[in-house]
CSV table of C-alpha atoms in Angstrom, one decimal:
chain,number,residue,atom,x,y,z
A,1,UNK,CA,22.3,-34.7,-26.5
A,2,UNK,CA,21.0,-34.1,-23.1
A,3,UNK,CA,17.2,-34.5,-22.9
A,4,UNK,CA,16.8,-35.5,-19.3
A,5,UNK,CA,17.2,-32.3,-17.5
A,6,UNK,CA,17.7,-32.0,-13.8
A,7,UNK,CA,14.5,-30.6,-12.5
A,8,UNK,CA,15.9,-30.2,-9.0
A,9,UNK,CA,17.6,-27.2,-7.5
A,10,UNK,CA,19.6,-25.2,-10.0
A,11,UNK,CA,23.3,-25.1,-9.5
A,12,UNK,CA,24.7,-22.3,-7.5
A,13,UNK,CA,25.9,-19.5,-9.8
A,14,UNK,CA,23.7,-20.7,-12.7
A,15,UNK,CA,20.8,-18.5,-11.7
A,16,UNK,CA,22.4,-15.1,-11.9
A,17,UNK,CA,23.6,-15.7,-15.4
A,18,UNK,CA,20.4,-17.3,-16.7
A,19,UNK,CA,18.5,-15.8,-19.6
A,20,UNK,CA,15.7,-14.8,-17.2
A,21,UNK,CA,17.8,-13.3,-14.5
A,22,UNK,CA,16.5,-9.9,-15.3
A,23,UNK,CA,12.8,-10.9,-15.0
A,24,UNK,CA,10.9,-8.1,-13.2
A,25,UNK,CA,7.5,-8.0,-11.6
A,26,UNK,CA,5.4,-5.0,-12.6
A,27,UNK,CA,3.9,-3.6,-9.4
A,28,UNK,CA,0.2,-2.6,-9.5
A,29,UNK,CA,-0.2,1.1,-9.1
A,30,UNK,CA,-2.9,3.7,-8.4
A,31,UNK,CA,-2.1,7.2,-9.6
A,32,UNK,CA,-4.2,10.2,-8.8
A,33,UNK,CA,-3.9,13.9,-9.1
A,34,UNK,CA,-5.2,16.8,-7.0
A,35,UNK,CA,-4.5,20.5,-7.0
A,36,UNK,CA,-1.2,20.2,-5.2
A,37,UNK,CA,0.3,17.3,-7.2
A,38,UNK,CA,0.3,13.6,-8.0
A,39,UNK,CA,0.1,10.7,-5.6
A,40,UNK,CA,1.3,7.3,-6.6
A,41,UNK,CA,0.7,4.1,-4.7
A,42,UNK,CA,2.5,0.9,-5.7
A,43,UNK,CA,2.0,-2.6,-4.2
A,44,UNK,CA,5.4,-4.2,-3.6
A,45,UNK,CA,4.9,-6.9,-1.1
A,46,UNK,CA,8.0,-8.3,0.4
A,47,UNK,CA,10.2,-5.3,-0.2
A,48,UNK,CA,11.9,-4.0,3.0
A,49,UNK,CA,12.9,-0.3,3.2
A,50,UNK,CA,16.6,-1.0,2.3
A,51,UNK,CA,15.5,-3.0,-0.7
A,52,UNK,CA,13.7,-0.1,-2.3
A,53,UNK,CA,15.1,2.4,-4.9
A,54,UNK,CA,13.2,5.4,-6.1
A,55,UNK,CA,15.2,7.3,-8.7
A,56,UNK,CA,14.4,10.4,-10.8
A,57,UNK,CA,16.7,10.8,-13.8
A,58,UNK,CA,15.8,13.6,-16.1
A,59,UNK,CA,12.1,13.3,-16.5
A,60,UNK,CA,11.9,9.5,-15.7
A,61,UNK,CA,10.8,8.2,-12.4
A,62,UNK,CA,11.9,4.7,-11.7
A,63,UNK,CA,10.7,2.4,-8.9
A,64,UNK,CA,12.7,-0.7,-8.1
A,65,UNK,CA,12.5,-3.1,-5.3
A,66,UNK,CA,13.9,-6.4,-4.2
A,67,UNK,CA,11.7,-8.6,-2.1
A,68,UNK,CA,13.2,-10.6,0.7
A,69,UNK,CA,11.0,-13.6,1.5
A,70,UNK,CA,13.3,-15.1,4.0
A,71,UNK,CA,13.0,-18.7,2.6
A,72,UNK,CA,14.3,-21.5,4.8
A,73,UNK,CA,17.3,-23.2,3.5
A,74,UNK,CA,16.8,-26.2,1.2
A,75,UNK,CA,13.2,-25.3,0.3
A,76,UNK,CA,11.6,-27.0,-2.6
A,77,UNK,CA,9.0,-25.2,-4.7
A,78,UNK,CA,5.5,-26.6,-4.5
A,79,UNK,CA,3.5,-23.9,-6.2
A,80,UNK,CA,4.1,-20.3,-7.3
A,81,UNK,CA,2.1,-17.4,-8.6
A,82,UNK,CA,5.1,-15.1,-8.4
A,83,UNK,CA,8.3,-16.1,-10.2
A,84,UNK,CA,10.6,-13.2,-9.4
A,85,UNK,CA,11.7,-11.3,-6.4
A,86,UNK,CA,12.4,-8.0,-8.2
A,87,UNK,CA,9.9,-5.2,-9.0
A,88,UNK,CA,10.5,-2.6,-11.6
A,89,UNK,CA,8.3,0.1,-13.2
A,90,UNK,CA,9.0,3.6,-14.5
A,91,UNK,CA,7.0,6.6,-15.5
A,92,UNK,CA,7.8,9.8,-17.3
A,93,UNK,CA,7.1,13.0,-15.5
A,94,UNK,CA,5.8,16.1,-17.1
A,95,UNK,CA,7.6,19.5,-16.6
A,96,UNK,CA,5.2,21.0,-14.1
A,97,UNK,CA,6.1,18.3,-11.6
A,98,UNK,CA,8.9,18.8,-9.1
A,99,UNK,CA,10.9,15.6,-9.5
A,100,UNK,CA,13.4,16.6,-7.0
A,101,UNK,CA,10.8,17.1,-4.3
A,102,UNK,CA,9.3,13.7,-4.3
A,103,UNK,CA,8.4,12.3,-0.8
A,104,UNK,CA,8.3,8.5,-0.5
A,105,UNK,CA,7.1,6.3,2.3
A,106,UNK,CA,6.9,2.5,2.4
A,107,UNK,CA,4.6,0.7,4.8
A,108,UNK,CA,3.5,-3.0,4.7
A,109,UNK,CA,4.7,-3.4,1.2
A,110,UNK,CA,2.9,-0.3,-0.2
A,111,UNK,CA,5.0,2.5,-1.6
A,112,UNK,CA,3.4,6.0,-1.5
A,113,UNK,CA,4.9,8.7,-3.5
A,114,UNK,CA,3.9,12.3,-3.5
A,115,UNK,CA,5.1,14.4,-6.4
A,116,UNK,CA,4.3,18.1,-5.9
A,117,UNK,CA,3.5,20.5,-8.7
A,118,UNK,CA,5.5,23.7,-9.2
A,119,UNK,CA,3.9,26.6,-7.5
A,120,UNK,CA,3.2,28.4,-10.7
A,121,UNK,CA,1.4,25.4,-12.1
A,122,UNK,CA,-1.1,25.0,-9.2
A,123,UNK,CA,-4.5,26.0,-10.4
A,124,UNK,CA,-5.6,29.5,-9.5
A,125,UNK,CA,-9.2,30.3,-9.0
A,126,UNK,CA,-10.2,33.0,-11.3
A,127,UNK,CA,-13.0,35.3,-10.1
A,128,UNK,CA,-15.6,36.0,-12.7
A,129,UNK,CA,-16.9,39.4,-12.2
A,130,UNK,CA,-20.3,40.2,-13.2
A,131,UNK,CA,-20.7,43.8,-14.3
B,1,UNK,CA,25.2,-15.4,4.4
B,2,UNK,CA,22.7,-12.7,3.4
B,3,UNK,CA,24.0,-12.7,-0.1
B,4,UNK,CA,23.6,-16.4,-0.4
B,5,UNK,CA,20.1,-16.2,1.0
B,6,UNK,CA,19.2,-13.6,-1.6
B,7,UNK,CA,20.7,-15.7,-4.3
B,8,UNK,CA,18.7,-18.7,-3.2
B,9,UNK,CA,15.7,-16.5,-2.9
B,10,UNK,CA,15.9,-15.7,-6.6
B,11,UNK,CA,16.9,-19.3,-7.4
B,12,UNK,CA,13.7,-20.8,-6.0
B,13,UNK,CA,11.6,-18.5,-8.0
B,14,UNK,CA,13.6,-19.0,-11.2
B,15,UNK,CA,13.3,-22.7,-10.7
B,16,UNK,CA,9.5,-22.4,-10.9
B,17,UNK,CA,9.7,-20.7,-14.3
B,18,UNK,CA,12.1,-23.2,-15.7
B,19,UNK,CA,9.9,-26.0,-14.5
B,20,UNK,CA,6.8,-24.5,-16.1
B,21,UNK,CA,8.7,-24.1,-19.4
B,22,UNK,CA,9.8,-27.6,-19.4
B,23,UNK,CA,6.4,-29.0,-18.6
B,24,UNK,CA,5.0,-26.9,-21.4
B,25,UNK,CA,7.6,-28.4,-23.7
B,26,UNK,CA,6.9,-31.9,-22.8
B,27,UNK,CA,3.1,-31.8,-22.5
B,28,UNK,CA,2.3,-28.9,-24.8
B,29,UNK,CA,0.7,-25.8,-23.2
B,30,UNK,CA,-2.7,-26.6,-21.8
B,31,UNK,CA,-2.2,-30.3,-21.7
B,32,UNK,CA,-1.2,-30.3,-18.0
B,33,UNK,CA,-4.1,-30.9,-15.7
B,34,UNK,CA,-5.0,-28.0,-13.5
B,35,UNK,CA,-5.4,-28.4,-9.7
B,36,UNK,CA,-9.2,-28.4,-8.9
B,37,UNK,CA,-8.7,-25.4,-6.6
B,38,UNK,CA,-6.2,-23.6,-8.9
B,39,UNK,CA,-7.2,-20.1,-10.0
B,40,UNK,CA,-6.6,-17.8,-12.9
B,41,UNK,CA,-3.3,-16.2,-13.1
B,42,UNK,CA,-3.5,-12.7,-11.6
B,43,UNK,CA,-5.9,-13.6,-8.9
B,44,UNK,CA,-5.4,-11.7,-5.7
B,45,UNK,CA,-3.5,-12.3,-3.6
B,46,UNK,CA,-0.6,-14.1,-5.3
B,47,UNK,CA,0.7,-17.1,-3.3
B,48,UNK,CA,3.8,-19.1,-3.3
B,49,UNK,CA,4.3,-22.4,-1.5
B,50,UNK,CA,7.5,-24.1,-0.6
B,51,UNK,CA,8.4,-27.1,1.4
B,52,UNK,CA,11.2,-28.5,3.5
B,53,UNK,CA,11.3,-31.9,5.3
B,54,UNK,CA,10.2,-30.1,8.5
B,55,UNK,CA,7.5,-27.7,7.3
B,56,UNK,CA,5.4,-26.2,4.5
B,57,UNK,CA,5.8,-22.4,4.0
B,58,UNK,CA,3.0,-20.4,2.4
B,59,UNK,CA,3.8,-16.8,1.3
B,60,UNK,CA,0.7,-14.7,0.6
B,61,UNK,CA,1.7,-11.4,-1.1
B,62,UNK,CA,-0.9,-9.0,0.2
B,63,UNK,CA,0.5,-5.5,0.7
B,64,UNK,CA,-1.2,-2.9,2.8
B,65,UNK,CA,-3.5,-5.1,4.8
B,66,UNK,CA,-4.6,-4.7,8.4
B,67,UNK,CA,-3.2,-8.0,9.9
B,68,UNK,CA,-6.3,-8.2,12.1
B,69,UNK,CA,-8.5,-8.4,9.0
B,70,UNK,CA,-6.8,-11.5,7.7
B,71,UNK,CA,-8.5,-14.8,8.5
B,72,UNK,CA,-6.4,-17.9,8.3
B,73,UNK,CA,-8.0,-21.3,8.9
B,74,UNK,CA,-6.8,-24.8,8.4
B,75,UNK,CA,-8.8,-28.0,8.3
B,76,UNK,CA,-6.7,-31.1,7.9
B,77,UNK,CA,-4.5,-30.1,4.9
B,78,UNK,CA,-6.8,-27.4,3.5
B,79,UNK,CA,-5.6,-23.9,4.3
B,80,UNK,CA,-7.9,-21.0,3.7
B,81,UNK,CA,-6.8,-17.4,3.6
B,82,UNK,CA,-9.5,-14.8,3.5
B,83,UNK,CA,-9.7,-11.1,4.2
B,84,UNK,CA,-10.7,-7.7,2.8
B,85,UNK,CA,-8.5,-5.0,1.4
B,86,UNK,CA,-9.8,-1.5,1.9
B,87,UNK,CA,-8.1,1.4,0.0
B,88,UNK,CA,-8.5,5.0,1.0
B,89,UNK,CA,-10.0,6.8,-1.9
B,90,UNK,CA,-9.5,10.5,-2.2
B,91,UNK,CA,-12.7,12.3,-3.1
B,92,UNK,CA,-12.4,14.9,-5.7
B,93,UNK,CA,-9.1,13.6,-7.0
B,94,UNK,CA,-8.6,12.6,-10.6
B,95,UNK,CA,-7.6,9.0,-10.9
B,96,UNK,CA,-5.5,8.0,-13.9
B,97,UNK,CA,-4.8,4.4,-12.8
B,98,UNK,CA,-6.6,2.0,-10.5
B,99,UNK,CA,-4.8,-1.2,-10.8
B,100,UNK,CA,-4.5,-2.2,-7.1
B,101,UNK,CA,-6.9,-4.8,-5.9
B,102,UNK,CA,-9.7,-3.7,-3.6
B,103,UNK,CA,-12.4,-5.8,-1.9
B,104,UNK,CA,-12.8,-9.2,-0.3
B,105,UNK,CA,-10.6,-12.1,-1.2
B,106,UNK,CA,-10.5,-15.8,-0.4
B,107,UNK,CA,-8.0,-18.5,-1.4
B,108,UNK,CA,-8.1,-22.1,-0.5
B,109,UNK,CA,-4.9,-24.1,-0.7
B,110,UNK,CA,-4.4,-27.8,-0.6
B,111,UNK,CA,-1.2,-28.6,1.3
B,112,UNK,CA,0.6,-31.9,1.4
B,113,UNK,CA,-1.2,-34.5,3.4
B,114,UNK,CA,1.3,-34.8,6.2
B,115,UNK,CA,1.0,-31.3,7.6
B,116,UNK,CA,0.0,-31.0,11.3
B,117,UNK,CA,-3.0,-28.6,11.5
B,118,UNK,CA,-2.2,-28.1,15.2
B,119,UNK,CA,1.1,-26.4,14.5
B,120,UNK,CA,0.5,-23.4,12.3
B,121,UNK,CA,2.1,-20.0,12.7
B,122,UNK,CA,1.4,-16.8,10.8
B,123,UNK,CA,3.3,-13.6,10.5
B,124,UNK,CA,2.7,-10.4,8.6
B,125,UNK,CA,5.8,-8.4,7.5
B,126,UNK,CA,6.5,-6.0,4.7
B,127,UNK,CA,3.1,-6.9,3.1
B,128,UNK,CA,3.7,-10.6,3.1
B,129,UNK,CA,1.7,-13.0,5.2
B,130,UNK,CA,4.0,-16.0,5.9
B,131,UNK,CA,2.3,-19.1,7.2
B,132,UNK,CA,4.3,-22.0,8.5
B,133,UNK,CA,2.7,-25.4,8.9
B,134,UNK,CA,4.8,-28.1,10.5
B,135,UNK,CA,4.8,-31.6,9.1
B,136,UNK,CA,4.1,-34.6,11.3
B,137,UNK,CA,7.1,-36.1,12.8
B,138,UNK,CA,6.4,-39.6,11.5
B,139,UNK,CA,6.4,-38.3,7.9
B,140,UNK,CA,9.8,-36.8,8.1
B,141,UNK,CA,12.8,-38.6,6.6
B,142,UNK,CA,14.8,-40.3,9.3
B,143,UNK,CA,18.4,-41.1,9.2
B,144,UNK,CA,19.0,-44.7,10.3
B,145,UNK,CA,22.4,-45.5,11.7
B,146,UNK,CA,24.0,-48.6,10.4
B,147,UNK,CA,25.9,-50.4,13.2
């Protein structure tokens, strides 16, 4: 029985296969709608442009990011609020949204997505005639 | 090299979780004393701190800030990070979710005693404020040659 566990740095290779290897952070989002479509903002600090994946598959929009904190070699942990470097969150889109026309930008760790509505679903102002 | 860094990146963060679990097992959840300046989980902005023999690295995860609005001060080993996050709100739009933090924030961190407050650097990149505080020379481990 091994009760005295090594609290130091985990062995190389052990991390990727660990039970928590797929632990994801859930990015905080703001979602709003106007006449032209839906805008989504997601906070993903630490994610560079090449670490970001925005995928639409069927009616599911998935956002994934891998943060790169550029840690110096041999660093020991003193304190941590954040215990993963991977972000993941997904949303289901409704039919009136054009999933294949999503525009994405990433600036200072904030992802902005614009999901336009199909033309025929944009609200039309109906004139009310008064006779 | 890049791959090994990424790997190590994840490794450090995994290590925290494992440590926490083991502490919970040994002391029972809640039995571990909290730091006097520790905050509730979920407080904005999240912070990680790591150390090497040369320096202490503080990572403040604060996306979408104007770097000029961030105020970093150090007094002895007490580091304060303050600022304000302003979000553009669209008038007339219908909001379904508003999870992102907005407003003023301030966090005070107690660093190891041997940090040198005269040698602090701060960089803001990809939404992460990275503060490096060097340790004093005398406190570093020194290799002594045996003749």
